[in-house]
Amino acid sequence: MNIPSEGFAPVPGGRVRYRIADADQNGIPLLVLHGGPGCTWDYLEPLAALDDGRPVIFYDQLGCGDSDRPDDPSLWTLERSVDELVAVREALGLDRLHLLGQSWGTMLAVEYMLTHRPAGVISLVLSAPCLSASRWAADGRRYLQSLPEDHRKAILRAEETGAYDDPSYGEAMNAYYRRHVCRLDPWPKCLTRTFERLNTEIYLQMWGPSEFTITGSLRDFERAERLRECAVPTLFTCGEFDEAAPATTAYYHRMMPGSEIAVFEGASHEHHLEDTADYLRLVREFLAGAEMAERLRV
């Protein structure tokens, strides 16, 4: 790639900070879309090891991390986020690429594929996918029932009163995160950095007060029935205890003929951190297979 390995790309509403691992390589680039909304890409650092002959590109979405942080709530929409992805791709000259989305990043990737029908996307990797807000919420409610009674009551009480700053609610949510977001103890520093830098304004506006209480603009996001329209090789991944529950991820897989799926035993939402070696091996093999399939079609 004939561009600097770090810099800013202009997007609607400001500039986003990008970083490229192995920018001088000639393989088909991998563009990584982080979760949130409102997070940073820090927690996806291990994916830089996928740079086997290919550039791996990360960027903090607008309002996040080291990107511009405009004080304009009208910018925090799905539509503008897709336009941002279009602008990043254009600014970096990504004529051909693989897309990897994690969590909210899977929503962004799929919406881009459905609304823009882009050329040059060789494959999709959808890790810990959220492609149906209603199914996500239902899975979260089911997980909620398995929490200790005092934690469950604290969460329900906060939802009834709106007192999400209650320490008992924070403690209960931490217990939920330890089961279904990341089961490592302690959490990796890259994940801690992401949580410390979370833009809560974006998260609240687009999602809501907690992972399973969806009151924001994404509450009606339902794309599972349209996945077959994405017509590129696709890999779904999730953890055994993932917020993106295995049964729901398997449903997405069935909605997309020819796609692949992998469930990481003992892992959760951040299975790329909990089982890094196997995750990287799987993604490497999938990307290579997608490129081989493209060559055979030609």
PDB file of C-alpha atoms in Angstrom:
ATOM      1  CA  MET A   1       0.000   0.000   0.000  1.00  0.00           C
ATOM      2  CA  ASN A   2       1.425   3.337  -1.042  1.00  0.00           C
ATOM      3  CA  ILE A   3       0.164   5.290   1.975  1.00  0.00           C
ATOM      4  CA  PRO A   4       1.587   6.048   5.444  1.00  0.00           C
ATOM      5  CA  SER A   5       1.171   3.259   7.998  1.00  0.00           C
ATOM      6  CA  GLU A   6      -0.553   5.699  10.385  1.00  0.00           C
ATOM      7  CA  GLY A   7      -2.590   8.814   9.813  1.00  0.00           C
ATOM      8  CA  PHE A   8      -6.016  10.358   9.489  1.00  0.00           C
ATOM      9  CA  ALA A   9      -8.678   9.751   6.852  1.00  0.00           C
ATOM     10  CA  PRO A  10     -11.406  12.322   6.098  1.00  0.00           C
ATOM     11  CA  VAL A  11     -14.940  11.058   6.733  1.00  0.00           C
ATOM     12  CA  PRO A  12     -18.365  12.680   7.068  1.00  0.00           C
ATOM     13  CA  GLY A  13     -18.200  14.795  10.230  1.00  0.00           C
ATOM     14  CA  GLY A  14     -14.428  14.853  10.743  1.00  0.00           C
ATOM     15  CA  ARG A  15     -11.352  12.624  10.519  1.00  0.00           C
ATOM     16  CA  VAL A  16     -10.676   9.120  11.761  1.00  0.00           C
ATOM     17  CA  ARG A  17      -7.322   7.815  12.923  1.00  0.00           C
ATOM     18  CA  TYR A  18      -6.093   4.684  11.170  1.00  0.00           C
ATOM     19  CA  ARG A  19      -3.155   2.326  11.641  1.00  0.00           C
ATOM     20  CA  ILE A  20      -1.899  -0.310   9.204  1.00  0.00           C
ATOM     21  CA  ALA A  21       0.110  -3.359  10.207  1.00  0.00           C
ATOM     22  CA  ASP A  22       2.490  -4.412   7.395  1.00  0.00           C
ATOM     23  CA  ALA A  23       1.485  -1.536   5.131  1.00  0.00           C
ATOM     24  CA  ASP A  24       4.266  -2.442   2.682  1.00  0.00           C
ATOM     25  CA  GLN A  25       2.864  -5.899   1.897  1.00  0.00           C
ATOM     26  CA  ASN A  26       1.142  -6.679  -1.406  1.00  0.00           C
ATOM     27  CA  GLY A  27      -1.546  -9.143  -0.273  1.00  0.00           C
ATOM     28  CA  ILE A  28      -5.240  -8.326  -0.240  1.00  0.00           C
ATOM     29  CA  PRO A  29      -5.781  -6.012   2.772  1.00  0.00           C
ATOM     30  CA  LEU A  30      -7.933  -6.900   5.763  1.00  0.00           C
ATOM     31  CA  LEU A  31     -10.015  -3.987   7.095  1.00  0.00           C
ATOM     32  CA  VAL A  32     -11.108  -4.435  10.716  1.00  0.00           C
ATOM     33  CA  LEU A  33     -14.311  -2.871  12.103  1.00  0.00           C
ATOM     34  CA  HIS A  34     -14.378  -2.548  15.884  1.00  0.00           C
ATOM     35  CA  GLY A  35     -17.340  -2.989  18.210  1.00  0.00           C
ATOM     36  CA  GLY A  36     -19.274  -0.646  20.424  1.00  0.00           C
ATOM     37  CA  PRO A  37     -20.811   1.569  19.262  1.00  0.00           C
ATOM     38  CA  GLY A  38     -18.395   3.974  20.905  1.00  0.00           C
ATOM     39  CA  CYS A  39     -15.440   1.656  21.512  1.00  0.00           C
ATOM     40  CA  THR A  40     -11.893   1.801  20.140  1.00  0.00           C
ATOM     41  CA  TRP A  41      -9.948  -0.788  18.188  1.00  0.00           C
ATOM     42  CA  ASP A  42      -7.419  -1.350  21.018  1.00  0.00           C
ATOM     43  CA  TYR A  43      -8.978  -4.660  22.067  1.00  0.00           C
ATOM     44  CA  LEU A  44      -8.500  -6.034  18.552  1.00  0.00           C
ATOM     45  CA  GLU A  45      -4.708  -5.574  18.674  1.00  0.00           C
ATOM     46  CA  PRO A  46      -3.954  -9.337  18.349  1.00  0.00           C
ATOM     47  CA  LEU A  47      -5.493  -9.293  14.870  1.00  0.00           C
ATOM     48  CA  ALA A  48      -2.407  -7.422  13.651  1.00  0.00           C
ATOM     49  CA  ALA A  49      -0.785 -10.879  13.576  1.00  0.00           C
ATOM     50  CA  LEU A  50      -2.961 -11.672  10.534  1.00  0.00           C
ATOM     51  CA  ASP A  51      -0.498  -9.604   8.483  1.00  0.00           C
ATOM     52  CA  ASP A  52       0.972 -12.670   6.742  1.00  0.00           C
ATOM     53  CA  GLY A  53       1.813 -10.891   3.513  1.00  0.00           C
ATOM     54  CA  ARG A  54      -1.198  -8.601   3.750  1.00  0.00           C
ATOM     55  CA  PRO A  55      -1.842  -5.185   5.333  1.00  0.00           C
ATOM     56  CA  VAL A  56      -4.197  -5.271   8.321  1.00  0.00           C
ATOM     57  CA  ILE A  57      -6.012  -1.973   8.793  1.00  0.00           C
ATOM     58  CA  PHE A  58      -7.597  -0.657  11.980  1.00  0.00           C
ATOM     59  CA  TYR A  59      -9.374   2.632  12.563  1.00  0.00           C
ATOM     60  CA  ASP A  60     -11.130   4.308  15.469  1.00  0.00           C
ATOM     61  CA  GLN A  61     -14.590   5.266  14.327  1.00  0.00           C
ATOM     62  CA  LEU A  62     -15.506   8.945  14.549  1.00  0.00           C
ATOM     63  CA  GLY A  63     -15.960  10.060  18.139  1.00  0.00           C
ATOM     64  CA  CYS A  64     -13.822   7.193  19.408  1.00  0.00           C
ATOM     65  CA  GLY A  65     -10.241   6.816  20.587  1.00  0.00           C
ATOM     66  CA  ASP A  66      -7.754   8.972  18.695  1.00  0.00           C
ATOM     67  CA  SER A  67     -10.198  10.046  15.980  1.00  0.00           C
ATOM     68  CA  ASP A  68     -11.894  13.434  15.981  1.00  0.00           C
ATOM     69  CA  ARG A  69     -14.546  13.710  18.705  1.00  0.00           C
ATOM     70  CA  PRO A  70     -17.118  16.243  17.485  1.00  0.00           C
ATOM     71  CA  ASP A  71     -19.853  17.297  19.881  1.00  0.00           C
ATOM     72  CA  ASP A  72     -22.710  16.588  17.482  1.00  0.00           C
ATOM     73  CA  PRO A  73     -25.215  13.846  18.386  1.00  0.00           C
ATOM     74  CA  SER A  74     -26.669  13.906  14.870  1.00  0.00           C
ATOM     75  CA  LEU A  75     -23.504  12.112  13.688  1.00  0.00           C
ATOM     76  CA  TRP A  76     -24.116   8.954  15.714  1.00  0.00           C
ATOM     77  CA  THR A  77     -26.218   6.991  13.240  1.00  0.00           C
ATOM     78  CA  LEU A  78     -25.909   3.712  11.385  1.00  0.00           C
ATOM     79  CA  GLU A  79     -26.191   5.489   8.049  1.00  0.00           C
ATOM     80  CA  ARG A  80     -23.327   7.911   8.754  1.00  0.00           C
ATOM     81  CA  SER A  81     -21.195   5.036  10.080  1.00  0.00           C
ATOM     82  CA  VAL A  82     -21.659   3.223   6.776  1.00  0.00           C
ATOM     83  CA  ASP A  83     -20.754   6.403   4.889  1.00  0.00           C
ATOM     84  CA  GLU A  84     -17.664   6.612   7.105  1.00  0.00           C
ATOM     85  CA  LEU A  85     -16.649   3.092   6.064  1.00  0.00           C
ATOM     86  CA  VAL A  86     -17.091   4.073   2.414  1.00  0.00           C
ATOM     87  CA  ALA A  87     -14.890   7.135   2.976  1.00  0.00           C
ATOM     88  CA  VAL A  88     -12.164   5.138   4.757  1.00  0.00           C
ATOM     89  CA  ARG A  89     -12.066   2.630   1.928  1.00  0.00           C
ATOM     90  CA  GLU A  90     -11.793   5.415  -0.646  1.00  0.00           C
ATOM     91  CA  ALA A  91      -9.141   7.357   1.291  1.00  0.00           C
ATOM     92  CA  LEU A  92      -6.937   4.272   1.674  1.00  0.00           C
ATOM     93  CA  GLY A  93      -7.424   3.083  -1.907  1.00  0.00           C
ATOM     94  CA  LEU A  94      -8.893  -0.284  -0.925  1.00  0.00           C
ATOM     95  CA  ASP A  95     -10.095  -1.528  -4.297  1.00  0.00           C
ATOM     96  CA  ARG A  96     -10.030  -5.132  -3.065  1.00  0.00           C
ATOM     97  CA  LEU A  97     -10.228  -6.160   0.569  1.00  0.00           C
ATOM     98  CA  HIS A  98     -11.456  -8.570   3.198  1.00  0.00           C
ATOM     99  CA  LEU A  99     -13.775  -7.172   5.891  1.00  0.00           C
ATOM    100  CA  LEU A 100     -13.688  -8.352   9.504  1.00  0.00           C
ATOM    101  CA  GLY A 101     -16.301  -7.014  11.893  1.00  0.00           C
ATOM    102  CA  GLN A 102     -16.559  -7.749  15.611  1.00  0.00           C
ATOM    103  CA  SER A 103     -19.826  -7.235  17.543  1.00  0.00           C
ATOM    104  CA  TRP A 104     -21.246  -3.844  16.407  1.00  0.00           C
ATOM    105  CA  GLY A 105     -18.671  -4.049  13.616  1.00  0.00           C
ATOM    106  CA  THR A 106     -20.661  -6.971  12.153  1.00  0.00           C
ATOM    107  CA  MET A 107     -23.758  -4.770  11.966  1.00  0.00           C
ATOM    108  CA  LEU A 108     -21.721  -2.132  10.168  1.00  0.00           C
ATOM    109  CA  ALA A 109     -20.200  -4.637   7.731  1.00  0.00           C
ATOM    110  CA  VAL A 110     -23.522  -6.243   6.827  1.00  0.00           C
ATOM    111  CA  GLU A 111     -25.325  -2.917   6.450  1.00  0.00           C
ATOM    112  CA  TYR A 112     -22.546  -1.766   4.118  1.00  0.00           C
ATOM    113  CA  MET A 113     -22.894  -4.909   2.018  1.00  0.00           C
ATOM    114  CA  LEU A 114     -26.679  -4.605   1.815  1.00  0.00           C
ATOM    115  CA  THR A 115     -26.926  -0.878   1.093  1.00  0.00           C
ATOM    116  CA  HIS A 116     -23.924  -0.376  -1.195  1.00  0.00           C
ATOM    117  CA  ARG A 117     -23.508  -3.786  -2.875  1.00  0.00           C
ATOM    118  CA  PRO A 118     -19.775  -2.968  -3.026  1.00  0.00           C
ATOM    119  CA  ALA A 119     -17.430  -4.481  -5.570  1.00  0.00           C
ATOM    120  CA  GLY A 120     -14.060  -5.842  -4.498  1.00  0.00           C
ATOM    121  CA  VAL A 121     -15.048  -7.353  -1.135  1.00  0.00           C
ATOM    122  CA  ILE A 122     -13.427 -10.791  -1.208  1.00  0.00           C
ATOM    123  CA  SER A 123     -14.850 -12.118   2.062  1.00  0.00           C
ATOM    124  CA  LEU A 124     -16.517 -11.305   5.374  1.00  0.00           C
ATOM    125  CA  VAL A 125     -15.495 -12.436   8.855  1.00  0.00           C
ATOM    126  CA  LEU A 126     -18.335 -11.767  11.307  1.00  0.00           C
ATOM    127  CA  SER A 127     -17.096 -12.352  14.856  1.00  0.00           C
ATOM    128  CA  ALA A 128     -19.529 -12.310  17.796  1.00  0.00           C
ATOM    129  CA  PRO A 129     -22.231 -11.114  15.412  1.00  0.00           C
ATOM    130  CA  CYS A 130     -25.250  -8.988  16.272  1.00  0.00           C
ATOM    131  CA  LEU A 131     -27.494  -9.117  13.215  1.00  0.00           C
ATOM    132  CA  SER A 132     -30.851  -9.214  15.002  1.00  0.00           C
ATOM    133  CA  ALA A 133     -31.362  -6.830  17.918  1.00  0.00           C
ATOM    134  CA  SER A 134     -34.405  -8.766  19.094  1.00  0.00           C
ATOM    135  CA  ARG A 135     -32.497 -12.055  19.243  1.00  0.00           C
ATOM    136  CA  TRP A 136     -29.579 -10.357  21.011  1.00  0.00           C
ATOM    137  CA  ALA A 137     -31.938  -8.950  23.624  1.00  0.00           C
ATOM    138  CA  ALA A 138     -33.664 -12.312  24.096  1.00  0.00           C
ATOM    139  CA  ASP A 139     -30.335 -14.081  24.564  1.00  0.00           C
ATOM    140  CA  GLY A 140     -29.273 -11.435  27.075  1.00  0.00           C
ATOM    141  CA  ARG A 141     -32.479 -11.886  29.051  1.00  0.00           C
ATOM    142  CA  ARG A 142     -31.901 -15.626  29.121  1.00  0.00           C
ATOM    143  CA  TYR A 143     -28.339 -15.129  30.378  1.00  0.00           C
ATOM    144  CA  LEU A 144     -29.681 -12.695  32.975  1.00  0.00           C
ATOM    145  CA  GLN A 145     -31.718 -15.481  34.558  1.00  0.00           C
ATOM    146  CA  SER A 146     -28.539 -17.433  35.296  1.00  0.00           C
ATOM    147  CA  LEU A 147     -26.936 -14.623  37.337  1.00  0.00           C
ATOM    148  CA  PRO A 148     -27.025 -14.776  41.158  1.00  0.00           C
ATOM    149  CA  GLU A 149     -30.301 -13.445  42.518  1.00  0.00           C
ATOM    150  CA  ASP A 150     -28.816 -10.288  44.041  1.00  0.00           C
ATOM    151  CA  HIS A 151     -27.208  -9.329  40.721  1.00  0.00           C
ATOM    152  CA  ARG A 152     -30.374 -10.109  38.791  1.00  0.00           C
ATOM    153  CA  LYS A 153     -32.470  -7.975  41.144  1.00  0.00           C
ATOM    154  CA  ALA A 154     -29.986  -5.091  40.941  1.00  0.00           C
ATOM    155  CA  ILE A 155     -30.217  -5.063  37.153  1.00  0.00           C
ATOM    156  CA  LEU A 156     -34.020  -5.259  37.116  1.00  0.00           C
ATOM    157  CA  ARG A 157     -34.247  -2.538  39.780  1.00  0.00           C
ATOM    158  CA  ALA A 158     -32.020  -0.215  37.741  1.00  0.00           C
ATOM    159  CA  GLU A 159     -34.146  -0.792  34.663  1.00  0.00           C
ATOM    160  CA  GLU A 160     -37.311   0.041  36.593  1.00  0.00           C
ATOM    161  CA  THR A 161     -35.915   3.196  38.203  1.00  0.00           C
ATOM    162  CA  GLY A 162     -33.381   4.336  35.600  1.00  0.00           C
ATOM    163  CA  ALA A 163     -30.702   4.427  38.303  1.00  0.00           C
ATOM    164  CA  TYR A 164     -27.951   2.956  36.162  1.00  0.00           C
ATOM    165  CA  ASP A 165     -25.310   4.714  38.274  1.00  0.00           C
ATOM    166  CA  ASP A 166     -26.198   2.596  41.318  1.00  0.00           C
ATOM    167  CA  PRO A 167     -23.041   0.733  42.474  1.00  0.00           C
ATOM    168  CA  SER A 168     -25.020  -2.508  42.817  1.00  0.00           C
ATOM    169  CA  TYR A 169     -25.962  -2.257  39.139  1.00  0.00           C
ATOM    170  CA  GLY A 170     -22.329  -1.735  38.170  1.00  0.00           C
ATOM    171  CA  GLU A 171     -21.307  -4.755  40.227  1.00  0.00           C
ATOM    172  CA  ALA A 172     -24.018  -6.880  38.631  1.00  0.00           C
ATOM    173  CA  MET A 173     -23.042  -5.819  35.120  1.00  0.00           C
ATOM    174  CA  ASN A 174     -19.409  -6.596  35.890  1.00  0.00           C
ATOM    175  CA  ALA A 175     -20.474 -10.123  36.845  1.00  0.00           C
ATOM    176  CA  TYR A 176     -22.339 -10.368  33.532  1.00  0.00           C
ATOM    177  CA  TYR A 177     -19.311  -9.138  31.593  1.00  0.00           C
ATOM    178  CA  ARG A 178     -17.073 -11.698  33.334  1.00  0.00           C
ATOM    179  CA  ARG A 179     -19.344 -14.474  32.136  1.00  0.00           C
ATOM    180  CA  HIS A 180     -20.335 -13.348  28.661  1.00  0.00           C
ATOM    181  CA  VAL A 181     -17.933 -10.613  27.445  1.00  0.00           C
ATOM    182  CA  CYS A 182     -14.481 -11.816  28.531  1.00  0.00           C
ATOM    183  CA  ARG A 183     -13.780 -14.751  30.853  1.00  0.00           C
ATOM    184  CA  LEU A 184     -10.066 -14.053  31.267  1.00  0.00           C
ATOM    185  CA  ASP A 185      -8.842 -12.956  34.695  1.00  0.00           C
ATOM    186  CA  PRO A 186      -7.381 -10.409  34.629  1.00  0.00           C
ATOM    187  CA  TRP A 187      -8.660  -8.853  31.431  1.00  0.00           C
ATOM    188  CA  PRO A 188      -5.999  -8.136  28.790  1.00  0.00           C
ATOM    189  CA  LYS A 189      -4.695  -4.576  28.897  1.00  0.00           C
ATOM    190  CA  CYS A 190      -5.882  -3.918  25.349  1.00  0.00           C
ATOM    191  CA  LEU A 191      -9.489  -4.695  26.395  1.00  0.00           C
ATOM    192  CA  THR A 192      -9.194  -2.580  29.548  1.00  0.00           C
ATOM    193  CA  ARG A 193      -8.000   0.355  27.425  1.00  0.00           C
ATOM    194  CA  THR A 194     -11.033   0.027  25.179  1.00  0.00           C
ATOM    195  CA  PHE A 195     -13.441   0.108  28.133  1.00  0.00           C
ATOM    196  CA  GLU A 196     -11.592   3.050  29.685  1.00  0.00           C
ATOM    197  CA  ARG A 197     -11.908   5.009  26.432  1.00  0.00           C
ATOM    198  CA  LEU A 198     -15.540   4.109  25.652  1.00  0.00           C
ATOM    199  CA  ASN A 199     -17.563   7.059  24.357  1.00  0.00           C
ATOM    200  CA  THR A 200     -20.687   6.485  26.434  1.00  0.00           C
ATOM    201  CA  GLU A 201     -22.632   9.195  24.584  1.00  0.00           C
ATOM    202  CA  ILE A 202     -22.414   7.206  21.351  1.00  0.00           C
ATOM    203  CA  TYR A 203     -23.131   3.911  23.110  1.00  0.00           C
ATOM    204  CA  LEU A 204     -26.220   5.277  24.880  1.00  0.00           C
ATOM    205  CA  GLN A 205     -27.620   6.978  21.783  1.00  0.00           C
ATOM    206  CA  MET A 206     -27.151   4.065  19.423  1.00  0.00           C
ATOM    207  CA  TRP A 207     -27.512   1.100  21.803  1.00  0.00           C
ATOM    208  CA  GLY A 208     -28.704   1.804  25.347  1.00  0.00           C
ATOM    209  CA  PRO A 209     -27.792   1.624  29.044  1.00  0.00           C
ATOM    210  CA  SER A 210     -26.562  -1.980  28.969  1.00  0.00           C
ATOM    211  CA  GLU A 211     -25.762  -4.841  26.627  1.00  0.00           C
ATOM    212  CA  PHE A 212     -29.238  -6.374  26.850  1.00  0.00           C
ATOM    213  CA  THR A 213     -31.300  -3.206  27.319  1.00  0.00           C
ATOM    214  CA  ILE A 214     -31.580  -1.790  23.815  1.00  0.00           C
ATOM    215  CA  THR A 215     -33.254   1.618  23.746  1.00  0.00           C
ATOM    216  CA  GLY A 216     -31.123   3.364  21.116  1.00  0.00           C
ATOM    217  CA  SER A 217     -31.408   3.805  17.369  1.00  0.00           C
ATOM    218  CA  LEU A 218     -30.206   0.234  16.693  1.00  0.00           C
ATOM    219  CA  ARG A 219     -33.088  -1.330  18.627  1.00  0.00           C
ATOM    220  CA  ASP A 220     -34.924  -2.267  15.407  1.00  0.00           C
ATOM    221  CA  PHE A 221     -31.852  -3.601  13.575  1.00  0.00           C
ATOM    222  CA  GLU A 222     -32.938  -6.895  11.945  1.00  0.00           C
ATOM    223  CA  ARG A 223     -30.868  -8.152   9.011  1.00  0.00           C
ATOM    224  CA  ALA A 224     -30.760 -11.929   9.503  1.00  0.00           C
ATOM    225  CA  GLU A 225     -33.390 -12.612   6.838  1.00  0.00           C
ATOM    226  CA  ARG A 226     -31.341 -10.675   4.263  1.00  0.00           C
ATOM    227  CA  LEU A 227     -27.946 -12.264   4.863  1.00  0.00           C
ATOM    228  CA  ARG A 228     -28.148 -14.322   1.679  1.00  0.00           C
ATOM    229  CA  GLU A 229     -27.900 -11.036  -0.234  1.00  0.00           C
ATOM    230  CA  CYS A 230     -24.310 -10.596   0.962  1.00  0.00           C
ATOM    231  CA  ALA A 231     -23.095 -13.162  -1.606  1.00  0.00           C
ATOM    232  CA  VAL A 232     -19.419 -13.397  -0.587  1.00  0.00           C
ATOM    233  CA  PRO A 233     -17.599 -16.125   1.370  1.00  0.00           C
ATOM    234  CA  THR A 234     -18.432 -15.535   5.027  1.00  0.00           C
ATOM    235  CA  LEU A 235     -17.129 -16.921   8.314  1.00  0.00           C
ATOM    236  CA  PHE A 236     -19.151 -16.591  11.533  1.00  0.00           C
ATOM    237  CA  THR A 237     -17.378 -17.017  14.872  1.00  0.00           C
ATOM    238  CA  CYS A 238     -18.633 -16.935  18.448  1.00  0.00           C
ATOM    239  CA  GLY A 239     -17.758 -18.245  21.897  1.00  0.00           C
ATOM    240  CA  GLU A 240     -19.584 -20.930  23.853  1.00  0.00           C
ATOM    241  CA  PHE A 241     -20.762 -18.296  26.377  1.00  0.00           C
ATOM    242  CA  ASP A 242     -20.893 -15.396  23.921  1.00  0.00           C
ATOM    243  CA  GLU A 243     -23.466 -12.621  24.084  1.00  0.00           C
ATOM    244  CA  ALA A 244     -23.760 -13.566  20.430  1.00  0.00           C
ATOM    245  CA  ALA A 245     -25.147 -16.924  21.530  1.00  0.00           C
ATOM    246  CA  PRO A 246     -24.089 -20.025  19.564  1.00  0.00           C
ATOM    247  CA  ALA A 247     -27.694 -20.908  18.674  1.00  0.00           C
ATOM    248  CA  THR A 248     -28.313 -17.419  17.310  1.00  0.00           C
ATOM    249  CA  THR A 249     -25.013 -17.381  15.434  1.00  0.00           C
ATOM    250  CA  ALA A 250     -25.918 -20.771  13.941  1.00  0.00           C
ATOM    251  CA  TYR A 251     -29.221 -19.244  12.808  1.00  0.00           C
ATOM    252  CA  TYR A 252     -27.321 -16.509  10.950  1.00  0.00           C
ATOM    253  CA  HIS A 253     -25.127 -19.208   9.418  1.00  0.00           C
ATOM    254  CA  ARG A 254     -28.209 -21.055   8.129  1.00  0.00           C
ATOM    255  CA  MET A 255     -29.541 -17.834   6.643  1.00  0.00           C
ATOM    256  CA  MET A 256     -26.386 -17.521   4.531  1.00  0.00           C
ATOM    257  CA  PRO A 257     -25.917 -20.559   2.275  1.00  0.00           C
ATOM    258  CA  GLY A 258     -22.275 -21.545   1.842  1.00  0.00           C
ATOM    259  CA  SER A 259     -21.078 -19.675   4.934  1.00  0.00           C
ATOM    260  CA  GLU A 260     -18.872 -21.241   7.623  1.00  0.00           C
ATOM    261  CA  ILE A 261     -19.172 -21.183  11.407  1.00  0.00           C
ATOM    262  CA  ALA A 262     -16.857 -21.843  14.351  1.00  0.00           C
ATOM    263  CA  VAL A 263     -17.767 -21.898  18.058  1.00  0.00           C
ATOM    264  CA  PHE A 264     -14.888 -21.511  20.530  1.00  0.00           C
ATOM    265  CA  GLU A 265     -15.379 -23.734  23.554  1.00  0.00           C
ATOM    266  CA  GLY A 266     -15.032 -22.085  26.956  1.00  0.00           C
ATOM    267  CA  ALA A 267     -14.850 -18.625  25.407  1.00  0.00           C
ATOM    268  CA  SER A 268     -17.232 -15.679  25.186  1.00  0.00           C
ATOM    269  CA  HIS A 269     -17.654 -12.411  23.283  1.00  0.00           C
ATOM    270  CA  GLU A 270     -13.935 -11.675  23.103  1.00  0.00           C
ATOM    271  CA  HIS A 271     -12.958 -15.150  21.902  1.00  0.00           C
ATOM    272  CA  HIS A 272     -10.233 -13.597  19.766  1.00  0.00           C
ATOM    273  CA  LEU A 273      -8.561 -12.742  23.115  1.00  0.00           C
ATOM    274  CA  GLU A 274      -9.538 -15.874  25.013  1.00  0.00           C
ATOM    275  CA  ASP A 275      -8.358 -18.301  22.304  1.00  0.00           C
ATOM    276  CA  THR A 276      -6.101 -16.131  20.191  1.00  0.00           C
ATOM    277  CA  ALA A 277      -3.946 -18.784  18.534  1.00  0.00           C
ATOM    278  CA  ASP A 278      -6.866 -20.863  17.280  1.00  0.00           C
ATOM    279  CA  TYR A 279      -8.800 -17.766  16.229  1.00  0.00           C
ATOM    280  CA  LEU A 280      -5.903 -16.419  14.166  1.00  0.00           C
ATOM    281  CA  ARG A 281      -5.271 -19.825  12.588  1.00  0.00           C
ATOM    282  CA  LEU A 282      -8.931 -20.153  11.602  1.00  0.00           C
ATOM    283  CA  VAL A 283      -9.141 -16.665  10.104  1.00  0.00           C
ATOM    284  CA  ARG A 284      -5.861 -17.099   8.205  1.00  0.00           C
ATOM    285  CA  GLU A 285      -7.129 -20.333   6.662  1.00  0.00           C
ATOM    286  CA  PHE A 286     -10.469 -18.770   5.793  1.00  0.00           C
ATOM    287  CA  LEU A 287      -8.912 -15.726   4.090  1.00  0.00           C
ATOM    288  CA  ALA A 288      -6.574 -17.956   2.096  1.00  0.00           C
ATOM    289  CA  GLY A 289      -9.466 -20.172   1.072  1.00  0.00           C
ATOM    290  CA  ALA A 290     -11.575 -17.195  -0.035  1.00  0.00           C
ATOM    291  CA  GLU A 291      -8.706 -15.933  -2.189  1.00  0.00           C
ATOM    292  CA  MET A 292      -8.190 -19.365  -3.692  1.00  0.00           C
ATOM    293  CA  ALA A 293     -11.896 -19.588  -4.511  1.00  0.00           C
ATOM    294  CA  GLU A 294     -11.734 -16.196  -6.201  1.00  0.00           C
ATOM    295  CA  ARG A 295      -8.792 -17.289  -8.357  1.00  0.00           C
ATOM    296  CA  LEU A 296     -10.608 -20.444  -9.392  1.00  0.00           C
ATOM    297  CA  ARG A 297     -13.690 -18.433 -10.399  1.00  0.00           C
ATOM    298  CA  VAL A 298     -11.525 -16.248 -12.615  1.00  0.00           C
TER     299      VAL A 298
END
